[in-house]
PDB file of C-alpha atoms in Angstrom:
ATOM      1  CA  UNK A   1     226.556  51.052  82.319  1.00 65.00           C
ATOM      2  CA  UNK A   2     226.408  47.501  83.006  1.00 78.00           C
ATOM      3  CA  UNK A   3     228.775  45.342  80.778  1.00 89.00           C
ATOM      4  CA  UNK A   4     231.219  41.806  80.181  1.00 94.00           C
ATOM      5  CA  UNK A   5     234.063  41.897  78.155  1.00 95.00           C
ATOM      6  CA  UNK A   6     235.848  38.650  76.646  1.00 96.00           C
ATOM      7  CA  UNK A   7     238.704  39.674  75.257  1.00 87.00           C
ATOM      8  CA  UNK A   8     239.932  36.314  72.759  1.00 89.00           C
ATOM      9  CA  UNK A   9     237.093  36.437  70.329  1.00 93.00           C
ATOM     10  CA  UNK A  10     238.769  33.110  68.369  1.00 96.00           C
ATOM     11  CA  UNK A  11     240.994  30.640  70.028  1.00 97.00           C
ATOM     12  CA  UNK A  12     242.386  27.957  68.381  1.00 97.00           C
ATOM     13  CA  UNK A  13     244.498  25.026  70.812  1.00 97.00           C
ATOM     14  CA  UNK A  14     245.753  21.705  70.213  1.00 97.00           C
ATOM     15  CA  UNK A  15     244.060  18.791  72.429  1.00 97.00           C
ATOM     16  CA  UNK A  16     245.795  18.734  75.644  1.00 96.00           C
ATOM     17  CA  UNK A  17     246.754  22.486  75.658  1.00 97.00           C
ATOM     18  CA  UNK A  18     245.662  24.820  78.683  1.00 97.00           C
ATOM     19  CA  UNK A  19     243.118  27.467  78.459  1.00 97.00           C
ATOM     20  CA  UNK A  20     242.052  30.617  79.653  1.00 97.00           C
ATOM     21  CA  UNK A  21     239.131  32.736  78.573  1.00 97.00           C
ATOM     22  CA  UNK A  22     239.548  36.409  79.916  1.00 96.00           C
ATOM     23  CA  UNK A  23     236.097  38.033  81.263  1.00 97.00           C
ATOM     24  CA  UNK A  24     235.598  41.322  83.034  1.00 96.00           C
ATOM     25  CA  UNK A  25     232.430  42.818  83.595  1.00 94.00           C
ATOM     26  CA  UNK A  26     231.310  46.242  84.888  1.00 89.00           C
ATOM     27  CA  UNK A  27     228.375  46.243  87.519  1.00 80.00           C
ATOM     28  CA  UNK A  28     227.410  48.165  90.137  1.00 74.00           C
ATOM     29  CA  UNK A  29     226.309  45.894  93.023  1.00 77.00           C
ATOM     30  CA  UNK A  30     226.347  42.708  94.089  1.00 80.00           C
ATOM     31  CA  UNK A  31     227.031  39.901  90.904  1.00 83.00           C
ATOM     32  CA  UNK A  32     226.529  36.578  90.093  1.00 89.00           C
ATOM     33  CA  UNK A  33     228.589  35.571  87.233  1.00 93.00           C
ATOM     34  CA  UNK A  34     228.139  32.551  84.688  1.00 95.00           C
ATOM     35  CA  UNK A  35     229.710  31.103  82.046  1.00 97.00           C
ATOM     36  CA  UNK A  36     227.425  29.269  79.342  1.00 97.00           C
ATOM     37  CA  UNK A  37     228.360  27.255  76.573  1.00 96.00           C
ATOM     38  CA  UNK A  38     227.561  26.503  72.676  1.00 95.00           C
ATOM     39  CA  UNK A  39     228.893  23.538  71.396  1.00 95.00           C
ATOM     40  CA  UNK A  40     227.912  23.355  67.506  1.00 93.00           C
ATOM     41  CA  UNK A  41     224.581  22.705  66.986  1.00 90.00           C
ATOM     42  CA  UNK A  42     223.185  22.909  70.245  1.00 92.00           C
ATOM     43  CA  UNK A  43     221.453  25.360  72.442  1.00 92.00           C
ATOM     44  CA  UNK A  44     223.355  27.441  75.306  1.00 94.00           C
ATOM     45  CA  UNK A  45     223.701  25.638  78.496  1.00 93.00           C
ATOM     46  CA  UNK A  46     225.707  26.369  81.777  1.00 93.00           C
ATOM     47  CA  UNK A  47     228.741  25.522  82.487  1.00 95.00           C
ATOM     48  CA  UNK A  48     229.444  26.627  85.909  1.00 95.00           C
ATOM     49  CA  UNK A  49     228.099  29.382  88.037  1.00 93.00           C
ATOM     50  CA  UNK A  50     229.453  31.416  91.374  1.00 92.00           C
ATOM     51  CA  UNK A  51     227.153  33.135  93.659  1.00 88.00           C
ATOM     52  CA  UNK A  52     229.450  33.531  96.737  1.00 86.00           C
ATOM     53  CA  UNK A  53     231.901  31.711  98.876  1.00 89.00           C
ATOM     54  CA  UNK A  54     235.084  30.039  97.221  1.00 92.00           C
ATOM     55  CA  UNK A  55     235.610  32.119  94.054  1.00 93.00           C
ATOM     56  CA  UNK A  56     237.364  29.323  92.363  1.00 96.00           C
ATOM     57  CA  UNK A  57     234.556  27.506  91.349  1.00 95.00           C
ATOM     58  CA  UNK A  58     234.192  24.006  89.499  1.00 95.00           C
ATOM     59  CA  UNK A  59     231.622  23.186  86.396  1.00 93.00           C
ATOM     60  CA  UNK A  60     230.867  20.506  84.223  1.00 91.00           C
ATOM     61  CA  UNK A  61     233.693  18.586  81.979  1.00 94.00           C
ATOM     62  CA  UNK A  62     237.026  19.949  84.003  1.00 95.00           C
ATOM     63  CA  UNK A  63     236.379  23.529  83.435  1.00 97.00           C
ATOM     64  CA  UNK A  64     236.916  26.177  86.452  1.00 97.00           C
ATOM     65  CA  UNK A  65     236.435  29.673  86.789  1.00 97.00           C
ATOM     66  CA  UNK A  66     238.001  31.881  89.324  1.00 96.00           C
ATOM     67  CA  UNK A  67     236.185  35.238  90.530  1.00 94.00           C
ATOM     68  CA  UNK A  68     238.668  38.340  91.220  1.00 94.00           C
ATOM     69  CA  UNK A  69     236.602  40.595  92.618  1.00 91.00           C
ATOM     70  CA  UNK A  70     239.586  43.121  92.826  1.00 91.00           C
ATOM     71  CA  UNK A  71     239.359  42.642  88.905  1.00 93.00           C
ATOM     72  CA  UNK A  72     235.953  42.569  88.447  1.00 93.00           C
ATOM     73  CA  UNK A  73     237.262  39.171  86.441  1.00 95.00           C
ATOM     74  CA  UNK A  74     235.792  36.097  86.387  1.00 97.00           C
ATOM     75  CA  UNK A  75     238.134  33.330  83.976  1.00 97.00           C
ATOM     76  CA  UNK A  76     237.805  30.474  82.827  1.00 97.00           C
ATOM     77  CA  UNK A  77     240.503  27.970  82.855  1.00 97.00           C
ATOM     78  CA  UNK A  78     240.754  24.207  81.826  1.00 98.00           C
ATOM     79  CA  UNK A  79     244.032  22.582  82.149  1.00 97.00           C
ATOM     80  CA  UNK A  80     243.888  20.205  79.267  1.00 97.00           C
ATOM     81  CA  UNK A  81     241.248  20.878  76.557  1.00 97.00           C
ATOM     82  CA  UNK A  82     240.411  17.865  74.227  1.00 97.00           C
ATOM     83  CA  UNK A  83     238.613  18.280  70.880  1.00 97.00           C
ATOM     84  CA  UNK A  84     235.208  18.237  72.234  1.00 96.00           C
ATOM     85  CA  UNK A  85     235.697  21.404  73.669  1.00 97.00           C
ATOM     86  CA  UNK A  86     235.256  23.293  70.796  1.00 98.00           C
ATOM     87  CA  UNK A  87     232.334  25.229  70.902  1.00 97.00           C
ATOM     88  CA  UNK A  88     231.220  29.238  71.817  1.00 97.00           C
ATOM     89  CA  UNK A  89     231.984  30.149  75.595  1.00 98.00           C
ATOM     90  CA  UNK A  90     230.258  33.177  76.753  1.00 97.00           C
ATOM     91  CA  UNK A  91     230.661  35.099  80.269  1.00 97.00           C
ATOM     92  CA  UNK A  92     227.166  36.078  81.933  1.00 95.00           C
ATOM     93  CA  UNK A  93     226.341  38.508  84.840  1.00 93.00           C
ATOM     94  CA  UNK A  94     223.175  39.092  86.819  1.00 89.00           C
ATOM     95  CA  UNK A  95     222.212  41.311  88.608  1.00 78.00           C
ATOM     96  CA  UNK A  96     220.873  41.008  92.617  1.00 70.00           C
ATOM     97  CA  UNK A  97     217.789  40.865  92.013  1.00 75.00           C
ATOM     98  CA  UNK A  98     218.274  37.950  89.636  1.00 76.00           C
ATOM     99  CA  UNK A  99     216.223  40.053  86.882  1.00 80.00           C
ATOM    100  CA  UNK A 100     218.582  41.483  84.574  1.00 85.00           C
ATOM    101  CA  UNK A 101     221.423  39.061  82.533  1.00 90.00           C
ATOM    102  CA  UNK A 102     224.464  40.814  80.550  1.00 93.00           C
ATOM    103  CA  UNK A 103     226.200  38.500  77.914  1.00 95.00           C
ATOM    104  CA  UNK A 104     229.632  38.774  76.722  1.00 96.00           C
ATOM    105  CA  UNK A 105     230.546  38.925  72.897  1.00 96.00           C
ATOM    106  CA  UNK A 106     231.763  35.420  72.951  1.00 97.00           C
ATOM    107  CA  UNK A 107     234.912  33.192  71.946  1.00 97.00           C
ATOM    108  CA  UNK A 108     234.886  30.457  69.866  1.00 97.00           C
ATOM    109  CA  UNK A 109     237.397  28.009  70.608  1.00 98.00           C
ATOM    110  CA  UNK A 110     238.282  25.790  68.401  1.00 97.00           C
ATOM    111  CA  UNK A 111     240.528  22.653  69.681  1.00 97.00           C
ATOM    112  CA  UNK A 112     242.776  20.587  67.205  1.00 96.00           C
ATOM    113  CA  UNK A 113     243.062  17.131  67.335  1.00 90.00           C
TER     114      UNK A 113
ATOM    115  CA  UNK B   1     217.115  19.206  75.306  1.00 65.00           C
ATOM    116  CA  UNK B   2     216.029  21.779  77.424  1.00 64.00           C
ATOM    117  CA  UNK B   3     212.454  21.565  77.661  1.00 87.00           C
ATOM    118  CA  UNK B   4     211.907  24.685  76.183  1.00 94.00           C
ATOM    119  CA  UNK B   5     210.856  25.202  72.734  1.00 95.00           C
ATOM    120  CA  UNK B   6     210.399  28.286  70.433  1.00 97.00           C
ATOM    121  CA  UNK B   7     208.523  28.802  66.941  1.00 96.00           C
ATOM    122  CA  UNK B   8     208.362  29.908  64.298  1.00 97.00           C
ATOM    123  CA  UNK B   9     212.276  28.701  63.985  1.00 96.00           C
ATOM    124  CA  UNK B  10     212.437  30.998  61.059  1.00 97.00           C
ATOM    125  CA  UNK B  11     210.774  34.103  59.876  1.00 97.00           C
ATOM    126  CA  UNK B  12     211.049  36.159  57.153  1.00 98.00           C
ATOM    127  CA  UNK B  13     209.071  40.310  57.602  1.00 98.00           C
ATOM    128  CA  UNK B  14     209.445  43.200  55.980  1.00 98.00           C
ATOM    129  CA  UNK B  15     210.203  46.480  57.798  1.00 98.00           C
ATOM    130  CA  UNK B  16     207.228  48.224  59.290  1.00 98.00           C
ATOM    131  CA  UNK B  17     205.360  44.760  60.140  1.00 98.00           C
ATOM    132  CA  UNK B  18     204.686  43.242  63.291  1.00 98.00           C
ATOM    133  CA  UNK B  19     206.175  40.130  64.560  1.00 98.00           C
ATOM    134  CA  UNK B  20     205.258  37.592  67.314  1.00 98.00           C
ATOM    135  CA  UNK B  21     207.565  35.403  68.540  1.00 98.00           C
ATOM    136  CA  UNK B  22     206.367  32.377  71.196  1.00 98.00           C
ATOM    137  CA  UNK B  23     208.091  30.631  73.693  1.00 97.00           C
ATOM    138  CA  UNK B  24     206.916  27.215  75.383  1.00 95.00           C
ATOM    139  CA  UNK B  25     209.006  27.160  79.144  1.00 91.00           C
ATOM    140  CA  UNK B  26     210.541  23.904  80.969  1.00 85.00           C
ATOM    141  CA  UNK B  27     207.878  22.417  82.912  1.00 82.00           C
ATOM    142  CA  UNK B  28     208.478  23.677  86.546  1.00 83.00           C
ATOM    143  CA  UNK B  29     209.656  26.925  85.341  1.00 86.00           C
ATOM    144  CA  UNK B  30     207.769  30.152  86.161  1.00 87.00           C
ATOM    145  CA  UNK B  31     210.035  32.965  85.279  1.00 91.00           C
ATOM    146  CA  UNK B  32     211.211  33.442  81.237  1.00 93.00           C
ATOM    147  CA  UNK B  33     213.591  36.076  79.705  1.00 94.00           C
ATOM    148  CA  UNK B  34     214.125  36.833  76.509  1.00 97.00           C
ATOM    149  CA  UNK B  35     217.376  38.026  74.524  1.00 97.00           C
ATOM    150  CA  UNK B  36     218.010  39.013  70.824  1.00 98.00           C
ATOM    151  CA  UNK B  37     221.833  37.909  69.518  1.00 96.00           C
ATOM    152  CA  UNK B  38     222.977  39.151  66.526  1.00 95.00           C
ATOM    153  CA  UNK B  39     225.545  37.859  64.428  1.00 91.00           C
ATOM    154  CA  UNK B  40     228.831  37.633  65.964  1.00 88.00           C
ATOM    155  CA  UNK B  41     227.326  38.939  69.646  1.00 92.00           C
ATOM    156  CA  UNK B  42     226.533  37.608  72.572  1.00 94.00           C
ATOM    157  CA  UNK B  43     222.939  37.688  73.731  1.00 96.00           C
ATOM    158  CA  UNK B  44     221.780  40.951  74.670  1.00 96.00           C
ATOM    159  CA  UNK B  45     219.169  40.722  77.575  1.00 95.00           C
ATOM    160  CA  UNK B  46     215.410  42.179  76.297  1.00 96.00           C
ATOM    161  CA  UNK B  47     213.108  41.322  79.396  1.00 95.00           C
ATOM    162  CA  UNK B  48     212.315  38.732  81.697  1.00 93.00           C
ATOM    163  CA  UNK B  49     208.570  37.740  82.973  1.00 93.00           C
ATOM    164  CA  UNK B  50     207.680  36.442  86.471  1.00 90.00           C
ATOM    165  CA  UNK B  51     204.459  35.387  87.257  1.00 87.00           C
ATOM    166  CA  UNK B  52     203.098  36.828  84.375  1.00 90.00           C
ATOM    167  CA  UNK B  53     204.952  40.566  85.109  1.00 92.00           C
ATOM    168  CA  UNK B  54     207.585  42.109  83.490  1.00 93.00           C
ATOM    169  CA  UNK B  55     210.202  41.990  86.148  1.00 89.00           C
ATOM    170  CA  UNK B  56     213.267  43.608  84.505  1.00 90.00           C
ATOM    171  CA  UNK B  57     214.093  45.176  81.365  1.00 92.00           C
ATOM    172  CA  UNK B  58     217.286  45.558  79.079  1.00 92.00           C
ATOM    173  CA  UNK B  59     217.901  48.267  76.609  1.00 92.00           C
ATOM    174  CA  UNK B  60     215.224  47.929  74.519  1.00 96.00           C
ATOM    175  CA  UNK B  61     212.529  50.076  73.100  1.00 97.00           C
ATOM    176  CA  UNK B  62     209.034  49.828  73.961  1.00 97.00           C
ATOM    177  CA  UNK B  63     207.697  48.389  70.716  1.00 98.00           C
ATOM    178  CA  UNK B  64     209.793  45.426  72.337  1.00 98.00           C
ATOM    179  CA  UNK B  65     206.703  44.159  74.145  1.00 97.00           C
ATOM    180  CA  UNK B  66     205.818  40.248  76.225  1.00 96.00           C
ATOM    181  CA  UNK B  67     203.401  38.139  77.728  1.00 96.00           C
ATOM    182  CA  UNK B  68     203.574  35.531  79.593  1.00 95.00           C
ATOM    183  CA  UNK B  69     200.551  33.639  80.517  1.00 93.00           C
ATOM    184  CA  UNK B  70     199.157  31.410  83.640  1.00 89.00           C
ATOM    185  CA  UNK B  71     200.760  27.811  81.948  1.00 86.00           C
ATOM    186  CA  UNK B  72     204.519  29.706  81.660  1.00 81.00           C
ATOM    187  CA  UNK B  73     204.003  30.256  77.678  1.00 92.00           C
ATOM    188  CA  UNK B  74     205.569  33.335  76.730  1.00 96.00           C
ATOM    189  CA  UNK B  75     204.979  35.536  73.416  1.00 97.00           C
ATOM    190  CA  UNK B  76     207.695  38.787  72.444  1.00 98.00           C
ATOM    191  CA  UNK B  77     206.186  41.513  70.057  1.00 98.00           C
ATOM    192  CA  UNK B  78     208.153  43.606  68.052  1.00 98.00           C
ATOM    193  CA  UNK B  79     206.459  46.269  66.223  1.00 97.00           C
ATOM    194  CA  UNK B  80     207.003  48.621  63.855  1.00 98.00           C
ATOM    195  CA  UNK B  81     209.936  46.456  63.004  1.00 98.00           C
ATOM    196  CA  UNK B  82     213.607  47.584  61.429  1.00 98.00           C
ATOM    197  CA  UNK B  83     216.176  46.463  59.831  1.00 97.00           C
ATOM    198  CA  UNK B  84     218.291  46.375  62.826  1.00 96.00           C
ATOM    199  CA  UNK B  85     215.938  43.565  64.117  1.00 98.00           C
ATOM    200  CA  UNK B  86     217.179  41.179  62.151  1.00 98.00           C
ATOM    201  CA  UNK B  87     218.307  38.724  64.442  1.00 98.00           C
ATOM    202  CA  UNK B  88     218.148  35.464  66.480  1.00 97.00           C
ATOM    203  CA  UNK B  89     215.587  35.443  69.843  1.00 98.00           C
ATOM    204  CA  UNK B  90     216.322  33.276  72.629  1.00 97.00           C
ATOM    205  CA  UNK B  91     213.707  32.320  74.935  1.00 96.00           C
ATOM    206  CA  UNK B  92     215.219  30.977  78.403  1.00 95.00           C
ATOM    207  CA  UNK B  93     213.123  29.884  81.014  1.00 92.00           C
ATOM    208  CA  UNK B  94     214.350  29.689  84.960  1.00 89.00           C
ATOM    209  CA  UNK B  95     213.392  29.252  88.433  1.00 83.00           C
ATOM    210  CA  UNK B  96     212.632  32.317  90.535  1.00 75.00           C
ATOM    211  CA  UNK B  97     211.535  31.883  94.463  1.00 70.00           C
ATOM    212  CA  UNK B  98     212.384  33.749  97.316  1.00 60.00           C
ATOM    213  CA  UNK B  99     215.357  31.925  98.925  1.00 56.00           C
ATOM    214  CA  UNK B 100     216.123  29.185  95.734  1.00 58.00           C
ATOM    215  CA  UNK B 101     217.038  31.456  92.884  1.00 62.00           C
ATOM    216  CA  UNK B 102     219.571  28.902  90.659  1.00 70.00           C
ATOM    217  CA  UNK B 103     219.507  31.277  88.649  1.00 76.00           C
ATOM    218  CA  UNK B 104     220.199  28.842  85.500  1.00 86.00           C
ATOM    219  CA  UNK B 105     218.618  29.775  82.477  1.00 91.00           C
ATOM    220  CA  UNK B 106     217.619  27.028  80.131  1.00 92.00           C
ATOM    221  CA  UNK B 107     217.613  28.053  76.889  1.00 95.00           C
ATOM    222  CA  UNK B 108     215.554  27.305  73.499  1.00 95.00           C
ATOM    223  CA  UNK B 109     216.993  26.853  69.711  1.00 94.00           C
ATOM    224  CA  UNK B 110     215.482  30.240  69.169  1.00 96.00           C
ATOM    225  CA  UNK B 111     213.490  32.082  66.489  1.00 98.00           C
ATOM    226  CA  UNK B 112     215.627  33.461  63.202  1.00 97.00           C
ATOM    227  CA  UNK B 113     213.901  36.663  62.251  1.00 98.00           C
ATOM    228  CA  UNK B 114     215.162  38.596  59.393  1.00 98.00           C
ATOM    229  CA  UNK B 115     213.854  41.990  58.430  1.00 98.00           C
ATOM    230  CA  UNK B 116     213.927  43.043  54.676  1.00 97.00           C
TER     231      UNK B 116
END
């Protein structure tokens, strides 16, 4: 069965700390992973996306995400979070045939000033 | 702001009713999916409409129902509903052609249904 895991449900970081949000999925065919933001009081909204090609790919605000496909992982990773960042990240696979979307659980990250 | 709005924003049933749900889509946009999150998940995937066909489906029961009509609007129907449904909808609305598939969903505030 198709699935995402996000393994740090609840991060907490003081501004200019590193991150890295762990995401693995399980799917069986070509994938086009995501990664979608919350920030409090808004709607979701993309943050970066990979398709194919260079599997370190760049989004919005600093953030990057590197696909392992050896891993089936797909991380994100900022090198120095300020307090703006805090807000719900959530990894996102679909399908092929750009029809199907699986979610991960989530991880709130919350960034100290 | 997305574009794409959603009402009721909340919505109070009791188990056994019917509930509609509508979904208003980004101008431009002709394909619309639809996801349920409850507390503490992530979104879990229900359908997704293209040209007014129900192009993919997650794991959800068939009293899980949608429409989408000619101007992008889209409607979910729950019926028969359950506790369990007590939830918050997303409506997301996207572009789908044959060789420019961003696939970017642009999402709505969402409908808060709870079930008593």
């Amino acid at each position: 069965a198709q699935s995402v895991s996000q393994h740090n449900h609840h991060v907490i970081l003081s501004e200019a700390a590193s991150l890295e949000l762990g995401c693995n999925y399980s799917y069986g065919g070509t994938v086009n992973l995501f990664w979608y933001v919350q920030y409090p009081g808004q709607h979701l909204q993309l943050l970066l996306k990979y398709f194919s090609g260079d599997p370190l790919v760049k989004g919005i605000k600093g953030f990057e995400a590197e696909f392992i496909k050896s891993k089936f992982s797909f991380n994100l990773r900022k090198p120095s979070v300020q307090w703006s960042d805090t807000a719900e990240y959530f990894c996102a696979v679909m399908g092929e045939n750009f029809n199907k979307f699986y979610f991960g659980s989530g991880t709130k990250l919350n960034v100290k000033p | 702001e997305t574009g794409v709005t959603q009402s009721p924003t909340h919505l109070i049933k009791t188990r056994g009713q019917q509930v509609t749900l509508r979904c208003s889509s980004q101008s431009g946009h002709n394909t619309v999916s639809w996801y349920q999150q409850a507390l503490g998940q992530g979104p879990q995937f229900i359908f997704q409409y293209y040209r007014e066909e129900e192009n993919g489906r997650g794991n959800f029961p068939p009293r899980f129902s949608g429409l989408q009509f000619p101007n992008y609007s889209s409607e979910l129907n729950v019926n028969a509903l359950e506790l369990d449904d007590s939830a918050l909808y997303l409506c997301a609305s996207s572009v789908r052609e044959p060789f420019a598939n961003t696939g970017e969903l642009f999402f709505g505030e969402g409908s808060r249904l709870t079930v008593l």
